[in-house]
Amino acid sequence: MKPRQQRMLAVGLAALGIAIAAGLTLRAFQDNMMFFVEVSDVVAGNYPSERNFRIGGLVVGGSIERQEGSLDISFEVTDTACTIPVVYSGVLPDLFREGQGVVAHGRMGDDEVFQADKILAKHDEDYMAPEVADSLSKHQQDIADAAVAGAAECRSNDS
Amino acid sequence: MIPEIGQFALILALSLAICQAVLPLVGAHRGDAAMMNVGRSAAAGQFVFVAVAFACLTWSFIANDFSVLYVANHSQLSLPTIYRVSAVWGAHEGSLLLWIFILAAWTVAVARFSSGLPDAFAARVIGVLGFLSVGFLLFALLTSNPFDRLVPAPADGGDLNPLLQDPGLAIHPPLLYIGYVGFSVAFAFAIAAMISGDLDRRWAKWTRPWTTVAWMFLTLGIALGSWWAYYELGWGGWWFWDAVENASFMPWLIGTALIHSLAVTEKRGLFKSWTLLLAITAFSLSLLGTFLVRSGIIVSVHAFATDPTRGFFILTFLAVVVVGALVLYAWRAPALDSDVGFAPLSRETFLLLNNVLLVVATTLVLIGTLSPLIIEMATGGKISIGPPWFNVAFLVPMIPLVILLGMGMHAAWRTQAASPWLNTLKIPAIIAIILGVVIPLFGYGRISIMLVVGCAAAAWIVASALIPIIRSLRREKGTAGITRSALGMSIAHLGMGSFVIGATIVSAFGVESDRALQPGESIEVAGFEFHMKSLGNVQGPNFSAIEAEIEIRDDGEYVATVRPQKRQYLVQRSLMTEAGIHPGMDKDLFVALGDQLGNGAWSVRIQYKPLIRFIWLGALIMALGGLIAISDRRYRSTAKARDKVPLDSTKTAEAPA
Amino acid sequence: MNRFLWPLIAVAVLLGFLVLGLLHGDPRALPSPFIGKPAPQFELPTLKNPEVTIGSKNLAGDYAIVNVWATWCVMCRAEHGFLLDLAASKTIPIYGINWRDSRVEAIRWLDELGDPYIASAYDADGRVGIDWGVYGAPETFLLDPEGTVVYKHLGPLDPVIWQREFVARMGASGGASK
């Protein structure tokens, strides 16, 4: 095979490889990307239905309820404006605590309760996932403004 | 006093590094032997001073000198001595010093073992390495000085992150860095060749052993990291496609492509510009990895907590190094094209395909790692790309690669006749198809397309890799046996086969179960009985823990007792899960404590991991293959004297195969 | 065009993204809407003596730090040693807000580990925390002599952060010691 043909072969293969890669990346943006949705958005109804997504916020103090002796646990997650109830069954990460940041993977059930299949907390010096912190920060501004005007509200879809 | 000595030593090292960077390069340009020789002495001097600095920092840790800020933040009076030493590289500033130390060590090694290289070339290589040292030393002295003082000194330190208080993780950074930094040697060789304009088969022969050694260490470092994550992070996974893991995996993929490309350049004088580009890319990815981990741009479980100023420094350094190298490349590479050809069925073709597939794989990993960041900047949406995407995307180039691997080993250079080649492959193909079905179905009771593909691929690689070894063992008396180079190749590929079977089986048949368990109770997972005999308190040197004693039985027969712990470290008060693992080549049984459920019950995560050890065994075998390959006769001193005479790079003499 | 320029172009594009990524900001930097504004008014019973109250009025007059803590907070334990050292050095008055905690547990915690606080306010339901924009514990606020919030730090304090973020903002007045 002459060098020119070798080069064309190489370029052709590379192009094919990249085309496959591009195809996969497009596919990723539909199936496998995990979206992070803020608690306030979930309550307002803006979340992907029929698929998994992530939520994050603080675990509301006093909201953790566990059946004695069972792996089932329920708690509430808040971004300081709105709150969602979450249920989960399984082992919890070491850093899971009331008042701490948490990220949950799962989907919204029909009963407006978030069914989590994975709870994340990280083993490192950061004590809050950045998405959670950003989300809280956004709502804190609302609250600071609302505190001047009146009460901070959680705007939900119905009522 | 000692920290000041350490700091002063670093400054001296910097000045020597500047000499080492400038003088040999100027000397090579002018043909001035005296200037060129400065390189070797400057490198030795730099190494000595960096070693002194490293020793000073280590001493500060061992002596618990909390007046040094870095020590105060990462050590503690009750920290066992061995971890005081490994704490030296447990965070940003210290690990940077380790990087500098290893770079200096590699440079001295090159200076020591380069007597067979032409003086100008060796001088340029050492000069380039000196330039890299200057960059890192500046980075340390200007933004990340490990010797900063803390006044008043606290009575006790903040403790080393408990996750890092572990022997596996103590060795992981040194091994990894020896690999990462080792690619700087291949990089320097590439730059030196581009500066002089000479790139021939001899150049490839010189570069190959250095690159292979670096690759070996990187293989071991990554494998160790994976094994550590498995037993220490408590959740039984062995690869998470975490940004920092990817940062070490991408150089490895390109490094693998580089070793193979160097083979072609050495044997046939082909793929020269391709090899150059791979050498530049491998080290660039090492630098990129450093940037990703230390700049704070990507938040990850492993990333060092650090600030954007450092990020800008590394990014600037990265830009200068890579852009500089690529400018040289664009200038020199066009002249390197060769006239020699090869047939469609030939080893060259297979190696070309190998390179393309590895580059595609690397590109995919890069895209997956950086996309969340880019998308967030572009649209503000927060997404994460995790194992589901990577696992699928990565398989796309990997499956063809694995199949081609079995075939390419037996193709001759330049042109391969089809019929004898197909004949050789007949038996491995049959074995592969049979085992592809038998292993999942009869070994584990289930079958699927992916399982057949995975098991068949592993069998295919192993059978194919064994052929050269078997042939050598059965050869007629008096005929030449397998060369070390070829033996190394076979063994490395066997390692790959081990990895593939381990990964396939554990992914398909691994079982994970979260259950509630009380002392006295038993539960069943994956056919094994787990009985919690007791639950009690234990004390460690710097932690206290709750420990469960769990007895495992198989059909009533005793298998093992494991003791998972939930530790609370005294200073940081963080909780750590120590899994109880019963290891075995055929399977691991893994138990981790979750939390208290009330009623004296605890949640436990129990995992059954069949063949998981084949994954790390595979990596070890690959590294062994590399070691054997570089011990080949052609790399030893008898050949070196011949290299000193400049070879006309336009000659196209055939080398013995 | 010289096809050997493609790698350079690809790298330039990548570097561009990375620069933008860095400029995009430290993902961990969180602005607080209260910085530069007067600290929210509050009055709460103290932890140890419920009959005594403590509030914003006690904080004015000099630089002060307000540390939000709780016994269930792991990182609070990590920074506690530093707070004790800081209190011992008498550099700056340290006030605590015991947030969403059990009074009994909190008092026991301080007895066991030492009390760096001049006094701790007891915020059982976290309402004052919300007013102050508290996301979690530990958090530490730096107040200037007029009672304005100068800085808020999320996460545990250590000597480095103290020097870099707090001492640096305290200016010539307000006994900053090295």
mmCIF file of C-alpha atoms in Angstrom, chain B residues 382-535:
data_model
loop_
_atom_site.group_PDB
_atom_site.id
_atom_site.type_symbol
_atom_site.label_atom_id
_atom_site.label_comp_id
_atom_site.label_asym_id
_atom_site.label_seq_id
_atom_site.Cartn_x
_atom_site.Cartn_y
_atom_site.Cartn_z
ATOM 1 C CA LYS B 382 -25.810 21.325 35.330
ATOM 2 C CA ILE B 383 -25.338 17.853 34.029
ATOM 3 C CA SER B 384 -23.137 15.014 34.990
ATOM 4 C CA ILE B 385 -21.738 12.347 32.727
ATOM 5 C CA GLY B 386 -21.032 9.220 34.663
ATOM 6 C CA PRO B 387 -20.362 5.512 34.395
ATOM 7 C CA PRO B 388 -23.462 4.712 32.320
ATOM 8 C CA TRP B 389 -22.181 6.837 29.449
ATOM 9 C CA PHE B 390 -18.490 6.015 29.809
ATOM 10 C CA ASN B 391 -19.071 2.284 30.053
ATOM 11 C CA VAL B 392 -20.905 2.229 26.752
ATOM 12 C CA ALA B 393 -18.783 4.788 24.933
ATOM 13 C CA PHE B 394 -15.530 3.193 25.956
ATOM 14 C CA LEU B 395 -16.552 -0.214 24.680
ATOM 15 C CA VAL B 396 -17.076 1.099 21.152
ATOM 16 C CA PRO B 397 -13.374 1.382 20.273
ATOM 17 C CA MET B 398 -12.337 -1.268 22.798
ATOM 18 C CA ILE B 399 -14.190 -4.229 21.339
ATOM 19 C CA PRO B 400 -12.606 -3.898 17.878
ATOM 20 C CA LEU B 401 -9.257 -3.232 19.547
ATOM 21 C CA VAL B 402 -9.400 -6.421 21.521
ATOM 22 C CA ILE B 403 -10.313 -8.475 18.464
ATOM 23 C CA LEU B 404 -7.568 -6.897 16.371
ATOM 24 C CA LEU B 405 -5.096 -7.490 19.185
ATOM 25 C CA GLY B 406 -5.352 -11.217 18.716
ATOM 26 C CA MET B 407 -4.826 -10.932 14.990
ATOM 27 C CA GLY B 408 -2.111 -8.313 14.794
ATOM 28 C CA MET B 409 0.375 -10.208 16.937
ATOM 29 C CA HIS B 410 0.825 -12.773 14.204
ATOM 30 C CA ALA B 411 1.084 -10.476 11.214
ATOM 31 C CA ALA B 412 4.525 -9.960 9.738
ATOM 32 C CA TRP B 413 6.058 -6.634 8.931
ATOM 33 C CA ARG B 414 5.516 -5.155 5.491
ATOM 34 C CA THR B 415 3.337 -7.900 4.131
ATOM 35 C CA GLN B 416 1.675 -10.980 5.496
ATOM 36 C CA ALA B 417 0.397 -13.859 3.414
ATOM 37 C CA ALA B 418 -3.227 -14.451 4.256
ATOM 38 C CA SER B 419 -3.410 -18.205 4.378
ATOM 39 C CA PRO B 420 -0.716 -19.085 6.960
ATOM 40 C CA TRP B 421 -1.968 -16.255 9.102
ATOM 41 C CA LEU B 422 -5.546 -17.456 9.061
ATOM 42 C CA ASN B 423 -4.270 -20.914 9.792
ATOM 43 C CA THR B 424 -2.517 -19.702 12.915
ATOM 44 C CA LEU B 425 -5.668 -17.992 14.073
ATOM 45 C CA LYS B 426 -7.937 -20.970 13.582
ATOM 46 C CA ILE B 427 -7.322 -22.569 16.961
ATOM 47 C CA PRO B 428 -7.587 -19.392 19.044
ATOM 48 C CA ALA B 429 -10.816 -18.557 17.221
ATOM 49 C CA ILE B 430 -12.340 -21.918 18.020
ATOM 50 C CA ILE B 431 -11.209 -21.748 21.645
ATOM 51 C CA ALA B 432 -12.615 -18.243 21.905
ATOM 52 C CA ILE B 433 -16.045 -19.147 20.610
ATOM 53 C CA ILE B 434 -16.294 -22.225 22.777
ATOM 54 C CA LEU B 435 -15.151 -20.531 25.967
ATOM 55 C CA GLY B 436 -17.222 -17.481 25.123
ATOM 56 C CA VAL B 437 -20.295 -19.630 25.583
ATOM 57 C CA VAL B 438 -19.064 -22.100 28.181
ATOM 58 C CA ILE B 439 -17.706 -19.666 30.741
ATOM 59 C CA PRO B 440 -20.819 -17.598 31.331
ATOM 60 C CA LEU B 441 -23.302 -20.392 30.832
ATOM 61 C CA PHE B 442 -21.666 -23.177 32.801
ATOM 62 C CA GLY B 443 -19.543 -21.088 35.089
ATOM 63 C CA TYR B 444 -22.217 -18.664 36.178
ATOM 64 C CA GLY B 445 -25.519 -19.855 34.813
ATOM 65 C CA ARG B 446 -26.415 -17.016 32.503
ATOM 66 C CA ILE B 447 -25.638 -15.931 28.976
ATOM 67 C CA SER B 448 -26.051 -12.806 26.868
ATOM 68 C CA ILE B 449 -24.475 -11.272 23.779
ATOM 69 C CA MET B 450 -22.219 -8.976 25.794
ATOM 70 C CA LEU B 451 -21.131 -11.838 28.013
ATOM 71 C CA VAL B 452 -20.212 -13.999 25.038
ATOM 72 C CA VAL B 453 -18.341 -11.123 23.438
ATOM 73 C CA GLY B 454 -16.431 -10.338 26.619
ATOM 74 C CA CYS B 455 -15.503 -13.910 27.500
ATOM 75 C CA ALA B 456 -14.700 -14.802 23.914
ATOM 76 C CA ALA B 457 -12.516 -11.717 23.591
ATOM 77 C CA ALA B 458 -10.574 -12.638 26.723
ATOM 78 C CA ALA B 459 -10.102 -16.230 25.561
ATOM 79 C CA TRP B 460 -9.134 -15.010 22.093
ATOM 80 C CA ILE B 461 -6.421 -12.731 23.443
ATOM 81 C CA VAL B 462 -5.030 -15.344 25.803
ATOM 82 C CA ALA B 463 -4.978 -18.134 23.232
ATOM 83 C CA SER B 464 -3.450 -15.903 20.602
ATOM 84 C CA ALA B 465 -0.826 -14.532 22.989
ATOM 85 C CA LEU B 466 0.197 -18.006 24.062
ATOM 86 C CA ILE B 467 1.021 -19.142 20.539
ATOM 87 C CA PRO B 468 4.466 -17.504 20.257
ATOM 88 C CA ILE B 469 5.361 -18.881 23.683
ATOM 89 C CA ILE B 470 4.194 -22.375 22.849
ATOM 90 C CA ARG B 471 6.003 -22.307 19.522
ATOM 91 C CA SER B 472 9.193 -21.294 21.246
ATOM 92 C CA LEU B 473 8.880 -24.077 23.776
ATOM 93 C CA ARG B 474 8.340 -26.628 21.038
ATOM 94 C CA ARG B 475 11.065 -25.400 18.726
ATOM 95 C CA GLU B 476 13.726 -27.617 17.308
ATOM 96 C CA LYS B 477 17.005 -27.778 19.151
ATOM 97 C CA GLY B 478 19.437 -25.192 17.921
ATOM 98 C CA THR B 479 16.908 -22.763 16.475
ATOM 99 C CA ALA B 480 16.424 -19.352 18.020
ATOM 100 C CA GLY B 481 13.842 -19.090 20.766
ATOM 101 C CA ILE B 482 11.483 -16.246 21.427
ATOM 102 C CA THR B 483 13.171 -12.884 21.971
ATOM 103 C CA ARG B 484 12.581 -11.061 25.204
ATOM 104 C CA SER B 485 10.883 -8.366 23.265
ATOM 105 C CA ALA B 486 8.368 -10.793 21.792
ATOM 106 C CA LEU B 487 7.967 -12.584 25.111
ATOM 107 C CA GLY B 488 7.231 -9.276 26.800
ATOM 108 C CA MET B 489 4.601 -8.559 24.192
ATOM 109 C CA SER B 490 2.895 -11.914 24.718
ATOM 110 C CA ILE B 491 2.889 -11.546 28.456
ATOM 111 C CA ALA B 492 1.571 -8.005 28.340
ATOM 112 C CA HIS B 493 -1.249 -9.151 26.099
ATOM 113 C CA LEU B 494 -1.980 -12.054 28.454
ATOM 114 C CA GLY B 495 -2.368 -9.408 31.132
ATOM 115 C CA MET B 496 -4.898 -7.678 28.944
ATOM 116 C CA GLY B 497 -6.823 -10.932 28.597
ATOM 117 C CA SER B 498 -6.899 -11.338 32.363
ATOM 118 C CA PHE B 499 -8.228 -7.823 32.735
ATOM 119 C CA VAL B 500 -10.972 -8.383 30.159
ATOM 120 C CA ILE B 501 -12.278 -11.557 31.759
ATOM 121 C CA GLY B 502 -12.227 -10.006 35.213
ATOM 122 C CA ALA B 503 -14.034 -6.875 34.112
ATOM 123 C CA THR B 504 -16.627 -8.797 32.094
ATOM 124 C CA ILE B 505 -17.505 -11.325 34.766
ATOM 125 C CA VAL B 506 -17.594 -8.961 37.714
ATOM 126 C CA SER B 507 -19.713 -6.441 35.813
ATOM 127 C CA ALA B 508 -22.205 -9.063 34.715
ATOM 128 C CA PHE B 509 -22.368 -11.364 37.719
ATOM 129 C CA GLY B 510 -21.429 -9.171 40.656
ATOM 130 C CA VAL B 511 -24.183 -8.909 43.258
ATOM 131 C CA GLU B 512 -24.743 -6.016 45.628
ATOM 132 C CA SER B 513 -27.305 -6.104 48.387
ATOM 133 C CA ASP B 514 -28.214 -3.652 51.165
ATOM 134 C CA ARG B 515 -29.722 -5.448 54.135
ATOM 135 C CA ALA B 516 -30.561 -4.957 57.775
ATOM 136 C CA LEU B 517 -28.695 -7.217 60.160
ATOM 137 C CA GLN B 518 -28.662 -7.736 63.900
ATOM 138 C CA PRO B 519 -26.243 -9.685 66.075
ATOM 139 C CA GLY B 520 -27.336 -13.299 65.943
ATOM 140 C CA GLU B 521 -29.078 -12.930 62.583
ATOM 141 C CA SER B 522 -28.156 -14.443 59.235
ATOM 142 C CA ILE B 523 -28.967 -13.400 55.703
ATOM 143 C CA GLU B 524 -28.273 -14.936 52.352
ATOM 144 C CA VAL B 525 -26.661 -13.198 49.412
ATOM 145 C CA ALA B 526 -25.487 -14.808 46.156
ATOM 146 C CA GLY B 527 -25.747 -18.262 47.657
ATOM 147 C CA PHE B 528 -23.628 -17.448 50.711
ATOM 148 C CA GLU B 529 -24.836 -17.141 54.278
ATOM 149 C CA PHE B 530 -23.707 -14.097 56.274
ATOM 150 C CA HIS B 531 -24.123 -14.463 60.004
ATOM 151 C CA MET B 532 -23.454 -11.513 62.345
ATOM 152 C CA LYS B 533 -21.924 -13.124 65.402
ATOM 153 C CA SER B 534 -21.272 -9.972 67.384
ATOM 154 C CA LEU B 535 -20.952 -6.221 67.378
#
